[in-house]
Amino acid sequence: GYRTGPPLPASSPSSSFISDRDTSNRSSQGSVGEPTRPPSSNVYYSWFEVNYLALIRDFYTREANEYIDRHTVGEYLEKADSRMRQEKRRVETYMDRTQTMSKVQEVLDYVWIGRHYKTLIQQENSGCKAMFAQARVSELRLMYSLFSRIPEALTDIATVMQDCISAAIADLVADETTVNAPVRFVEKLLALRERFERVVSQAFGGSLEFSNQMKVAFEKSLNNDPKCAHYLSLYLDELLRKRLKDMTDTEFHSNVDQVISVFRYLIDKDVFESYYRSSLCRRLLNSKPSAANVEEAEKLVVGKLRAE
């Protein structure tokens, strides 16, 4: 017998569209029990597809406008993603996916993202700045995915990331609790870098563009104040003089690698090297002859610094 496909959800924009034209569709399908005639491609593209694209544009424009005013950015992105997945399934089930999918996606990208991306990025309490500040990796990952077809939107996200890094480092430099506490300063700096490194890796898929923007932001901020280079050398001094004896080789190597990752951002490395040479001389003069592990550790650090 004759069987129809599954009905469209009542809440979808296309359910009313199809039901309104059900009578006209039947004339091309034939009577029950008769073979269905293939639809004319001209009718499909010039009538159905054109009307369907206009319908979803109007429907989702209204929905997006209402949703953005009542929900957080994260909730809005989840709704947009859900609608895009829903429309993709509908196209795959009912339409000519080879021709219609890209057109539907273009409409959805514009309606949900293209018209609102600046508002979404700049939203004060739940936008990009808040996402970076609280390391909301899952929300940033979804934002990156949805914005990926709009290059200017990704550029704006990268700009916000740079601003967040610069502001965080400026706050750290001005933090009174770290003025005379170089170890604490560097620990916070390393944690800051690790946080943004994780965001770039996990949310942005290790994007080269975002990696470069992160590098530029750290370089610009760290080279504004010579204290950063000085404190980095003092942190290594503390690591080699006091902490080494209580650390495993793996822990020591990990700590050194983290310091080197920040050392790379220093454009004028002479300031760091001057402080480091002085502390190195003191450590070598005061080290015990039997402290072979200390000597090996010193060689390791010097070798890594020279490699940069």
PDB file of C-alpha atoms in Angstrom:
ATOM      1  CA  GLY A   1       0.000   0.000   0.000  1.00  0.00           C
ATOM      2  CA  TYR A   2       0.905   3.666  -0.180  1.00  0.00           C
ATOM      3  CA  ARG A   3       2.906   4.996   2.781  1.00  0.00           C
ATOM      4  CA  THR A   4       3.917   8.557   3.509  1.00  0.00           C
ATOM      5  CA  GLY A   5       7.077   9.669   5.301  1.00  0.00           C
ATOM      6  CA  PRO A   6       7.129  10.764   8.953  1.00  0.00           C
ATOM      7  CA  PRO A   7       5.228  13.987   9.685  1.00  0.00           C
ATOM      8  CA  LEU A   8       7.144  17.180  10.355  1.00  0.00           C
ATOM      9  CA  PRO A   9       7.069  18.533  13.921  1.00  0.00           C
ATOM     10  CA  ALA A  10       4.196  20.916  14.519  1.00  0.00           C
ATOM     11  CA  SER A  11       6.569  23.565  15.866  1.00  0.00           C
ATOM     12  CA  SER A  12       8.689  23.658  12.730  1.00  0.00           C
ATOM     13  CA  PRO A  13       8.381  26.486  10.210  1.00  0.00           C
ATOM     14  CA  SER A  14       7.963  24.038   7.364  1.00  0.00           C
ATOM     15  CA  SER A  15       5.037  22.070   8.800  1.00  0.00           C
ATOM     16  CA  SER A  16       2.552  24.850   8.084  1.00  0.00           C
ATOM     17  CA  PHE A  17       4.191  25.520   4.741  1.00  0.00           C
ATOM     18  CA  ILE A  18       3.703  21.953   3.565  1.00  0.00           C
ATOM     19  CA  SER A  19       0.229  21.515   5.019  1.00  0.00           C
ATOM     20  CA  ASP A  20      -0.983  24.734   3.374  1.00  0.00           C
ATOM     21  CA  ARG A  21      -0.017  23.325   0.009  1.00  0.00           C
ATOM     22  CA  ASP A  22      -1.044  19.743   0.635  1.00  0.00           C
ATOM     23  CA  THR A  23      -3.879  19.861  -1.896  1.00  0.00           C
ATOM     24  CA  SER A  24      -1.703  21.122  -4.723  1.00  0.00           C
ATOM     25  CA  ASN A  25       0.969  18.543  -3.913  1.00  0.00           C
ATOM     26  CA  ARG A  26      -1.480  15.664  -4.241  1.00  0.00           C
ATOM     27  CA  SER A  27      -2.167  16.456  -7.877  1.00  0.00           C
ATOM     28  CA  SER A  28       1.453  15.748  -8.732  1.00  0.00           C
ATOM     29  CA  GLN A  29       1.607  12.646  -6.541  1.00  0.00           C
ATOM     30  CA  GLY A  30      -1.337  10.821  -8.112  1.00  0.00           C
ATOM     31  CA  SER A  31      -4.010   8.802  -6.361  1.00  0.00           C
ATOM     32  CA  VAL A  32      -3.311   6.386  -3.567  1.00  0.00           C
ATOM     33  CA  GLY A  33      -1.899   3.200  -5.018  1.00  0.00           C
ATOM     34  CA  GLU A  34      -0.595   4.883  -8.161  1.00  0.00           C
ATOM     35  CA  PRO A  35       3.152   5.366  -8.664  1.00  0.00           C
ATOM     36  CA  THR A  36       4.430   8.783  -7.634  1.00  0.00           C
ATOM     37  CA  ARG A  37       5.629  10.916 -10.510  1.00  0.00           C
ATOM     38  CA  PRO A  38       9.058  12.513  -9.958  1.00  0.00           C
ATOM     39  CA  PRO A  39       8.739  16.226  -9.212  1.00  0.00           C
ATOM     40  CA  SER A  40       9.749  18.630 -11.902  1.00  0.00           C
ATOM     41  CA  SER A  41      13.115  20.190 -11.098  1.00  0.00           C
ATOM     42  CA  ASN A  42      11.826  23.523 -12.380  1.00  0.00           C
ATOM     43  CA  VAL A  43       8.881  23.377  -9.985  1.00  0.00           C
ATOM     44  CA  TYR A  44      11.131  22.351  -7.100  1.00  0.00           C
ATOM     45  CA  TYR A  45      13.630  25.184  -7.524  1.00  0.00           C
ATOM     46  CA  SER A  46      11.384  27.964  -8.807  1.00  0.00           C
ATOM     47  CA  TRP A  47       8.463  27.330  -6.481  1.00  0.00           C
ATOM     48  CA  PHE A  48       9.167  25.085  -3.496  1.00  0.00           C
ATOM     49  CA  GLU A  49      12.778  25.992  -2.719  1.00  0.00           C
ATOM     50  CA  VAL A  50      12.331  29.730  -3.170  1.00  0.00           C
ATOM     51  CA  ASN A  51       9.277  29.760  -0.930  1.00  0.00           C
ATOM     52  CA  TYR A  52      10.875  27.503   1.657  1.00  0.00           C
ATOM     53  CA  LEU A  53      13.968  29.694   1.963  1.00  0.00           C
ATOM     54  CA  ALA A  54      11.781  32.783   2.371  1.00  0.00           C
ATOM     55  CA  LEU A  55       9.689  30.993   4.981  1.00  0.00           C
ATOM     56  CA  ILE A  56      12.599  29.914   7.192  1.00  0.00           C
ATOM     57  CA  ARG A  57      14.216  33.335   6.833  1.00  0.00           C
ATOM     58  CA  ASP A  58      11.109  35.041   8.208  1.00  0.00           C
ATOM     59  CA  PHE A  59      10.411  32.409  10.861  1.00  0.00           C
ATOM     60  CA  TYR A  60      13.934  32.280  12.288  1.00  0.00           C
ATOM     61  CA  THR A  61      14.440  36.033  12.047  1.00  0.00           C
ATOM     62  CA  ARG A  62      11.537  36.510  14.445  1.00  0.00           C
ATOM     63  CA  GLU A  63      12.671  33.675  16.689  1.00  0.00           C
ATOM     64  CA  ALA A  64      16.288  34.861  16.871  1.00  0.00           C
ATOM     65  CA  ASN A  65      15.224  38.443  17.615  1.00  0.00           C
ATOM     66  CA  GLU A  66      13.065  37.271  20.498  1.00  0.00           C
ATOM     67  CA  TYR A  67      15.565  34.743  21.827  1.00  0.00           C
ATOM     68  CA  ILE A  68      18.559  37.065  21.977  1.00  0.00           C
ATOM     69  CA  ASP A  69      16.661  39.497  24.211  1.00  0.00           C
ATOM     70  CA  ARG A  70      15.597  36.872  26.742  1.00  0.00           C
ATOM     71  CA  HIS A  71      18.537  34.504  27.087  1.00  0.00           C
ATOM     72  CA  THR A  72      22.255  34.398  27.771  1.00  0.00           C
ATOM     73  CA  VAL A  73      24.704  34.157  24.907  1.00  0.00           C
ATOM     74  CA  GLY A  74      25.406  30.522  25.743  1.00  0.00           C
ATOM     75  CA  GLU A  75      21.707  29.674  25.628  1.00  0.00           C
ATOM     76  CA  TYR A  76      21.285  31.560  22.362  1.00  0.00           C
ATOM     77  CA  LEU A  77      24.160  29.655  20.766  1.00  0.00           C
ATOM     78  CA  GLU A  78      22.663  26.342  21.874  1.00  0.00           C
ATOM     79  CA  LYS A  79      19.318  27.324  20.344  1.00  0.00           C
ATOM     80  CA  ALA A  80      20.953  28.369  17.083  1.00  0.00           C
ATOM     81  CA  ASP A  81      22.905  25.126  16.923  1.00  0.00           C
ATOM     82  CA  SER A  82      19.755  23.115  17.627  1.00  0.00           C
ATOM     83  CA  ARG A  83      17.817  24.863  14.871  1.00  0.00           C
ATOM     84  CA  MET A  84      20.630  24.375  12.370  1.00  0.00           C
ATOM     85  CA  ARG A  85      20.813  20.667  13.137  1.00  0.00           C
ATOM     86  CA  GLN A  86      17.042  20.402  12.836  1.00  0.00           C
ATOM     87  CA  GLU A  87      17.010  22.060   9.424  1.00  0.00           C
ATOM     88  CA  LYS A  88      19.891  19.895   8.244  1.00  0.00           C
ATOM     89  CA  ARG A  89      17.925  16.749   9.114  1.00  0.00           C
ATOM     90  CA  ARG A  90      14.851  18.143   7.357  1.00  0.00           C
ATOM     91  CA  VAL A  91      16.761  18.889   4.167  1.00  0.00           C
ATOM     92  CA  GLU A  92      18.357  15.440   4.199  1.00  0.00           C
ATOM     93  CA  THR A  93      14.954  13.803   4.652  1.00  0.00           C
ATOM     94  CA  TYR A  94      12.679  15.781   2.345  1.00  0.00           C
ATOM     95  CA  MET A  95      14.686  17.854  -0.114  1.00  0.00           C
ATOM     96  CA  ASP A  96      17.415  17.862  -2.729  1.00  0.00           C
ATOM     97  CA  ARG A  97      20.329  17.969  -0.328  1.00  0.00           C
ATOM     98  CA  THR A  98      22.952  18.518  -3.023  1.00  0.00           C
ATOM     99  CA  GLN A  99      21.405  21.829  -4.041  1.00  0.00           C
ATOM    100  CA  THR A 100      19.332  23.037  -1.107  1.00  0.00           C
ATOM    101  CA  MET A 101      21.563  22.343   1.903  1.00  0.00           C
ATOM    102  CA  SER A 102      24.055  25.137   1.238  1.00  0.00           C
ATOM    103  CA  LYS A 103      21.243  27.637   0.605  1.00  0.00           C
ATOM    104  CA  VAL A 104      19.464  26.745   3.836  1.00  0.00           C
ATOM    105  CA  GLN A 105      22.755  26.959   5.747  1.00  0.00           C
ATOM    106  CA  GLU A 106      23.461  30.385   4.283  1.00  0.00           C
ATOM    107  CA  VAL A 107      20.068  31.660   5.441  1.00  0.00           C
ATOM    108  CA  LEU A 108      20.530  30.219   8.940  1.00  0.00           C
ATOM    109  CA  ASP A 109      24.065  31.574   9.265  1.00  0.00           C
ATOM    110  CA  TYR A 110      22.874  35.054   8.412  1.00  0.00           C
ATOM    111  CA  VAL A 111      19.693  35.027  10.503  1.00  0.00           C
ATOM    112  CA  TRP A 112      21.139  33.460  13.658  1.00  0.00           C
ATOM    113  CA  ILE A 113      24.764  34.642  13.540  1.00  0.00           C
ATOM    114  CA  GLY A 114      25.458  37.219  10.834  1.00  0.00           C
ATOM    115  CA  ARG A 115      22.852  39.697  12.085  1.00  0.00           C
ATOM    116  CA  HIS A 116      23.749  39.328  15.765  1.00  0.00           C
ATOM    117  CA  TYR A 117      27.390  38.296  16.112  1.00  0.00           C
ATOM    118  CA  LYS A 118      28.629  41.668  17.382  1.00  0.00           C
ATOM    119  CA  THR A 119      25.928  41.751  20.052  1.00  0.00           C
ATOM    120  CA  LEU A 120      26.716  38.166  21.045  1.00  0.00           C
ATOM    121  CA  ILE A 121      30.444  38.857  21.297  1.00  0.00           C
ATOM    122  CA  GLN A 122      30.081  42.125  23.195  1.00  0.00           C
ATOM    123  CA  GLN A 123      27.269  41.120  25.561  1.00  0.00           C
ATOM    124  CA  GLU A 124      28.488  42.298  28.955  1.00  0.00           C
ATOM    125  CA  ASN A 125      27.519  39.495  31.310  1.00  0.00           C
ATOM    126  CA  SER A 126      27.617  36.404  29.118  1.00  0.00           C
ATOM    127  CA  GLY A 127      29.500  37.385  25.966  1.00  0.00           C
ATOM    128  CA  CYS A 128      33.061  36.673  24.906  1.00  0.00           C
ATOM    129  CA  LYS A 129      34.727  38.612  27.704  1.00  0.00           C
ATOM    130  CA  ALA A 130      32.858  36.650  30.370  1.00  0.00           C
ATOM    131  CA  MET A 131      33.563  33.376  28.561  1.00  0.00           C
ATOM    132  CA  PHE A 132      37.309  34.061  28.485  1.00  0.00           C
ATOM    133  CA  ALA A 133      37.381  35.310  32.073  1.00  0.00           C
ATOM    134  CA  GLN A 134      35.707  32.144  33.325  1.00  0.00           C
ATOM    135  CA  ALA A 135      37.329  29.805  30.778  1.00  0.00           C
ATOM    136  CA  ARG A 136      33.965  28.552  29.474  1.00  0.00           C
ATOM    137  CA  VAL A 137      35.553  26.241  26.952  1.00  0.00           C
ATOM    138  CA  SER A 138      32.353  24.520  25.814  1.00  0.00           C
ATOM    139  CA  GLU A 139      30.590  27.825  25.085  1.00  0.00           C
ATOM    140  CA  LEU A 140      33.612  29.229  23.260  1.00  0.00           C
ATOM    141  CA  ARG A 141      33.889  26.000  21.257  1.00  0.00           C
ATOM    142  CA  LEU A 142      30.266  26.297  20.151  1.00  0.00           C
ATOM    143  CA  MET A 143      30.694  29.989  19.345  1.00  0.00           C
ATOM    144  CA  TYR A 144      33.782  29.235  17.266  1.00  0.00           C
ATOM    145  CA  SER A 145      31.943  26.477  15.404  1.00  0.00           C
ATOM    146  CA  LEU A 146      28.896  28.613  14.612  1.00  0.00           C
ATOM    147  CA  PHE A 147      30.947  31.700  13.720  1.00  0.00           C
ATOM    148  CA  SER A 148      33.457  29.818  11.564  1.00  0.00           C
ATOM    149  CA  ARG A 149      31.632  30.630   8.320  1.00  0.00           C
ATOM    150  CA  ILE A 150      31.759  34.360   9.108  1.00  0.00           C
ATOM    151  CA  PRO A 151      35.454  35.386   9.067  1.00  0.00           C
ATOM    152  CA  GLU A 152      34.880  38.879  10.441  1.00  0.00           C
ATOM    153  CA  ALA A 153      33.151  37.361  13.463  1.00  0.00           C
ATOM    154  CA  LEU A 154      36.201  35.222  14.250  1.00  0.00           C
ATOM    155  CA  THR A 155      38.377  38.317  13.956  1.00  0.00           C
ATOM    156  CA  ASP A 156      36.238  40.041  16.580  1.00  0.00           C
ATOM    157  CA  ILE A 157      36.542  37.049  18.924  1.00  0.00           C
ATOM    158  CA  ALA A 158      40.334  37.132  18.551  1.00  0.00           C
ATOM    159  CA  THR A 159      40.339  40.857  19.348  1.00  0.00           C
ATOM    160  CA  VAL A 160      38.379  40.268  22.553  1.00  0.00           C
ATOM    161  CA  MET A 161      40.802  37.488  23.502  1.00  0.00           C
ATOM    162  CA  GLN A 162      43.754  39.833  23.041  1.00  0.00           C
ATOM    163  CA  ASP A 163      42.066  42.512  25.143  1.00  0.00           C
ATOM    164  CA  CYS A 164      41.361  39.988  27.903  1.00  0.00           C
ATOM    165  CA  ILE A 165      44.986  38.823  27.972  1.00  0.00           C
ATOM    166  CA  SER A 166      46.305  42.391  28.040  1.00  0.00           C
ATOM    167  CA  ALA A 167      43.919  43.392  30.832  1.00  0.00           C
ATOM    168  CA  ALA A 168      44.757  40.298  32.894  1.00  0.00           C
ATOM    169  CA  ILE A 169      48.508  40.910  32.643  1.00  0.00           C
ATOM    170  CA  ALA A 170      48.069  44.609  33.467  1.00  0.00           C
ATOM    171  CA  ASP A 171      46.085  43.633  36.566  1.00  0.00           C
ATOM    172  CA  LEU A 172      48.788  41.154  37.537  1.00  0.00           C
ATOM    173  CA  VAL A 173      51.563  43.726  37.175  1.00  0.00           C
ATOM    174  CA  ALA A 174      49.581  46.175  39.314  1.00  0.00           C
ATOM    175  CA  ASP A 175      48.639  43.556  41.922  1.00  0.00           C
ATOM    176  CA  GLU A 176      50.070  44.682  45.269  1.00  0.00           C
ATOM    177  CA  THR A 177      50.284  41.103  46.517  1.00  0.00           C
ATOM    178  CA  THR A 178      52.884  40.296  43.854  1.00  0.00           C
ATOM    179  CA  VAL A 179      54.972  43.485  43.968  1.00  0.00           C
ATOM    180  CA  ASN A 180      57.601  41.892  46.191  1.00  0.00           C
ATOM    181  CA  ALA A 181      56.661  38.289  45.499  1.00  0.00           C
ATOM    182  CA  PRO A 182      58.237  37.243  42.184  1.00  0.00           C
ATOM    183  CA  VAL A 183      57.405  33.565  42.635  1.00  0.00           C
ATOM    184  CA  ARG A 184      53.740  34.324  43.202  1.00  0.00           C
ATOM    185  CA  PHE A 185      53.770  36.695  40.221  1.00  0.00           C
ATOM    186  CA  VAL A 186      55.192  34.065  37.872  1.00  0.00           C
ATOM    187  CA  GLU A 187      52.874  31.355  39.186  1.00  0.00           C
ATOM    188  CA  LYS A 188      49.892  33.541  38.342  1.00  0.00           C
ATOM    189  CA  LEU A 189      51.394  34.386  34.968  1.00  0.00           C
ATOM    190  CA  LEU A 190      51.943  30.715  34.142  1.00  0.00           C
ATOM    191  CA  ALA A 191      48.379  29.893  35.210  1.00  0.00           C
ATOM    192  CA  LEU A 192      47.075  32.690  32.988  1.00  0.00           C
ATOM    193  CA  ARG A 193      48.992  31.416  29.996  1.00  0.00           C
ATOM    194  CA  GLU A 194      47.880  27.838  30.641  1.00  0.00           C
ATOM    195  CA  ARG A 195      44.244  28.958  30.775  1.00  0.00           C
ATOM    196  CA  PHE A 196      44.368  30.704  27.410  1.00  0.00           C
ATOM    197  CA  GLU A 197      46.459  27.928  25.897  1.00  0.00           C
ATOM    198  CA  ARG A 198      43.735  25.477  26.913  1.00  0.00           C
ATOM    199  CA  VAL A 199      41.043  27.690  25.391  1.00  0.00           C
ATOM    200  CA  VAL A 200      42.888  27.984  22.081  1.00  0.00           C
ATOM    201  CA  SER A 201      43.546  24.253  22.002  1.00  0.00           C
ATOM    202  CA  GLN A 202      40.179  22.929  23.172  1.00  0.00           C
ATOM    203  CA  ALA A 203      37.742  25.628  22.050  1.00  0.00           C
ATOM    204  CA  PHE A 204      39.408  26.818  18.846  1.00  0.00           C
ATOM    205  CA  GLY A 205      40.939  23.524  17.756  1.00  0.00           C
ATOM    206  CA  GLY A 206      44.480  24.860  18.022  1.00  0.00           C
ATOM    207  CA  SER A 207      43.718  27.454  15.342  1.00  0.00           C
ATOM    208  CA  LEU A 208      46.934  28.998  14.024  1.00  0.00           C
ATOM    209  CA  GLU A 209      45.245  32.396  13.811  1.00  0.00           C
ATOM    210  CA  PHE A 210      44.176  32.333  17.455  1.00  0.00           C
ATOM    211  CA  SER A 211      47.553  30.937  18.558  1.00  0.00           C
ATOM    212  CA  ASN A 212      49.275  33.839  16.821  1.00  0.00           C
ATOM    213  CA  GLN A 213      46.875  36.375  18.328  1.00  0.00           C
ATOM    214  CA  MET A 214      47.528  34.942  21.783  1.00  0.00           C
ATOM    215  CA  LYS A 215      51.287  35.175  21.200  1.00  0.00           C
ATOM    216  CA  VAL A 216      51.005  38.801  20.087  1.00  0.00           C
ATOM    217  CA  ALA A 217      48.959  39.731  23.163  1.00  0.00           C
ATOM    218  CA  PHE A 218      51.416  38.130  25.591  1.00  0.00           C
ATOM    219  CA  GLU A 219      54.431  39.628  23.826  1.00  0.00           C
ATOM    220  CA  LYS A 220      52.984  43.126  23.817  1.00  0.00           C
ATOM    221  CA  SER A 221      51.949  43.021  27.466  1.00  0.00           C
ATOM    222  CA  LEU A 222      54.999  41.295  28.952  1.00  0.00           C
ATOM    223  CA  ASN A 223      57.470  43.552  27.181  1.00  0.00           C
ATOM    224  CA  ASN A 224      55.835  46.702  28.533  1.00  0.00           C
ATOM    225  CA  ASP A 225      57.360  46.140  31.975  1.00  0.00           C
ATOM    226  CA  PRO A 226      60.925  44.871  32.628  1.00  0.00           C
ATOM    227  CA  LYS A 227      59.689  43.428  35.910  1.00  0.00           C
ATOM    228  CA  CYS A 228      58.286  40.465  34.005  1.00  0.00           C
ATOM    229  CA  ALA A 229      61.725  39.391  32.751  1.00  0.00           C
ATOM    230  CA  HIS A 230      63.309  40.014  36.150  1.00  0.00           C
ATOM    231  CA  TYR A 231      60.683  38.007  38.021  1.00  0.00           C
ATOM    232  CA  LEU A 232      60.945  35.157  35.536  1.00  0.00           C
ATOM    233  CA  SER A 233      64.668  34.823  36.298  1.00  0.00           C
ATOM    234  CA  LEU A 234      63.967  34.954  40.043  1.00  0.00           C
ATOM    235  CA  TYR A 235      61.372  32.212  39.684  1.00  0.00           C
ATOM    236  CA  LEU A 236      63.931  29.949  38.021  1.00  0.00           C
ATOM    237  CA  ASP A 237      66.393  30.792  40.762  1.00  0.00           C
ATOM    238  CA  GLU A 238      63.853  29.749  43.399  1.00  0.00           C
ATOM    239  CA  LEU A 239      63.094  26.595  41.448  1.00  0.00           C
ATOM    240  CA  LEU A 240      66.743  25.549  41.241  1.00  0.00           C
ATOM    241  CA  ARG A 241      67.805  26.589  44.749  1.00  0.00           C
ATOM    242  CA  LYS A 242      64.896  25.447  46.898  1.00  0.00           C
ATOM    243  CA  ARG A 243      62.293  23.422  45.069  1.00  0.00           C
ATOM    244  CA  LEU A 244      64.446  21.073  43.030  1.00  0.00           C
ATOM    245  CA  LYS A 245      65.197  18.694  45.894  1.00  0.00           C
ATOM    246  CA  ASP A 246      61.490  18.055  46.506  1.00  0.00           C
ATOM    247  CA  MET A 247      60.519  17.510  42.864  1.00  0.00           C
ATOM    248  CA  THR A 248      60.555  14.512  40.575  1.00  0.00           C
ATOM    249  CA  ASP A 249      62.326  14.800  37.237  1.00  0.00           C
ATOM    250  CA  THR A 250      58.960  14.958  35.484  1.00  0.00           C
ATOM    251  CA  GLU A 251      57.739  17.793  37.705  1.00  0.00           C
ATOM    252  CA  PHE A 252      60.970  19.721  37.245  1.00  0.00           C
ATOM    253  CA  HIS A 253      60.934  19.352  33.463  1.00  0.00           C
ATOM    254  CA  SER A 254      57.292  20.446  33.369  1.00  0.00           C
ATOM    255  CA  ASN A 255      58.020  23.567  35.422  1.00  0.00           C
ATOM    256  CA  VAL A 256      61.000  24.500  33.277  1.00  0.00           C
ATOM    257  CA  ASP A 257      59.002  24.026  30.073  1.00  0.00           C
ATOM    258  CA  GLN A 258      56.286  26.335  31.392  1.00  0.00           C
ATOM    259  CA  VAL A 259      58.861  29.019  32.144  1.00  0.00           C
ATOM    260  CA  ILE A 260      60.410  28.618  28.694  1.00  0.00           C
ATOM    261  CA  SER A 261      56.975  29.043  27.110  1.00  0.00           C
ATOM    262  CA  VAL A 262      56.772  32.493  28.717  1.00  0.00           C
ATOM    263  CA  PHE A 263      60.449  33.267  28.059  1.00  0.00           C
ATOM    264  CA  ARG A 264      59.675  32.987  24.331  1.00  0.00           C
ATOM    265  CA  TYR A 265      57.441  36.041  24.592  1.00  0.00           C
ATOM    266  CA  LEU A 266      60.326  38.274  25.701  1.00  0.00           C
ATOM    267  CA  ILE A 267      61.530  40.316  22.743  1.00  0.00           C
ATOM    268  CA  ASP A 268      64.540  41.847  24.482  1.00  0.00           C
ATOM    269  CA  LYS A 269      65.951  38.859  26.320  1.00  0.00           C
ATOM    270  CA  ASP A 270      69.026  40.752  27.555  1.00  0.00           C
ATOM    271  CA  VAL A 271      67.254  41.884  30.725  1.00  0.00           C
ATOM    272  CA  PHE A 272      66.367  38.319  31.627  1.00  0.00           C
ATOM    273  CA  GLU A 273      69.811  36.985  30.735  1.00  0.00           C
ATOM    274  CA  SER A 274      71.546  39.617  32.850  1.00  0.00           C
ATOM    275  CA  TYR A 275      69.570  38.671  35.947  1.00  0.00           C
ATOM    276  CA  TYR A 276      69.834  34.970  35.207  1.00  0.00           C
ATOM    277  CA  ARG A 277      73.637  35.027  34.831  1.00  0.00           C
ATOM    278  CA  SER A 278      74.005  36.710  38.219  1.00  0.00           C
ATOM    279  CA  SER A 279      71.796  34.191  39.993  1.00  0.00           C
ATOM    280  CA  LEU A 280      73.463  31.294  38.149  1.00  0.00           C
ATOM    281  CA  CYS A 281      76.892  32.369  39.383  1.00  0.00           C
ATOM    282  CA  ARG A 282      75.651  32.547  42.963  1.00  0.00           C
ATOM    283  CA  ARG A 283      74.085  29.103  42.747  1.00  0.00           C
ATOM    284  CA  LEU A 284      77.212  27.520  41.299  1.00  0.00           C
ATOM    285  CA  LEU A 285      79.446  29.107  43.950  1.00  0.00           C
ATOM    286  CA  ASN A 286      77.174  27.969  46.762  1.00  0.00           C
ATOM    287  CA  SER A 287      76.373  24.480  45.476  1.00  0.00           C
ATOM    288  CA  LYS A 288      77.877  21.433  47.151  1.00  0.00           C
ATOM    289  CA  PRO A 289      80.407  19.417  45.140  1.00  0.00           C
ATOM    290  CA  SER A 290      78.284  16.288  45.532  1.00  0.00           C
ATOM    291  CA  ALA A 291      75.118  17.888  44.181  1.00  0.00           C
ATOM    292  CA  ALA A 292      75.268  16.221  40.778  1.00  0.00           C
ATOM    293  CA  ASN A 293      71.532  16.542  40.243  1.00  0.00           C
ATOM    294  CA  VAL A 294      71.775  20.317  40.679  1.00  0.00           C
ATOM    295  CA  GLU A 295      74.486  20.533  38.050  1.00  0.00           C
ATOM    296  CA  GLU A 296      72.424  18.477  35.622  1.00  0.00           C
ATOM    297  CA  ALA A 297      69.413  20.671  36.286  1.00  0.00           C
ATOM    298  CA  GLU A 298      71.446  23.810  35.613  1.00  0.00           C
ATOM    299  CA  LYS A 299      72.707  22.363  32.331  1.00  0.00           C
ATOM    300  CA  LEU A 300      69.161  21.460  31.321  1.00  0.00           C
ATOM    301  CA  VAL A 301      67.846  24.981  31.922  1.00  0.00           C
ATOM    302  CA  VAL A 302      70.787  26.667  30.178  1.00  0.00           C
ATOM    303  CA  GLY A 303      70.393  24.332  27.213  1.00  0.00           C
ATOM    304  CA  LYS A 304      66.696  25.136  26.867  1.00  0.00           C
ATOM    305  CA  LEU A 305      67.337  28.876  27.135  1.00  0.00           C
ATOM    306  CA  ARG A 306      70.038  28.733  24.471  1.00  0.00           C
ATOM    307  CA  ALA A 307      67.717  26.804  22.166  1.00  0.00           C
ATOM    308  CA  GLU A 308      65.372  29.782  22.150  1.00  0.00           C
TER     309      GLU A 308
END
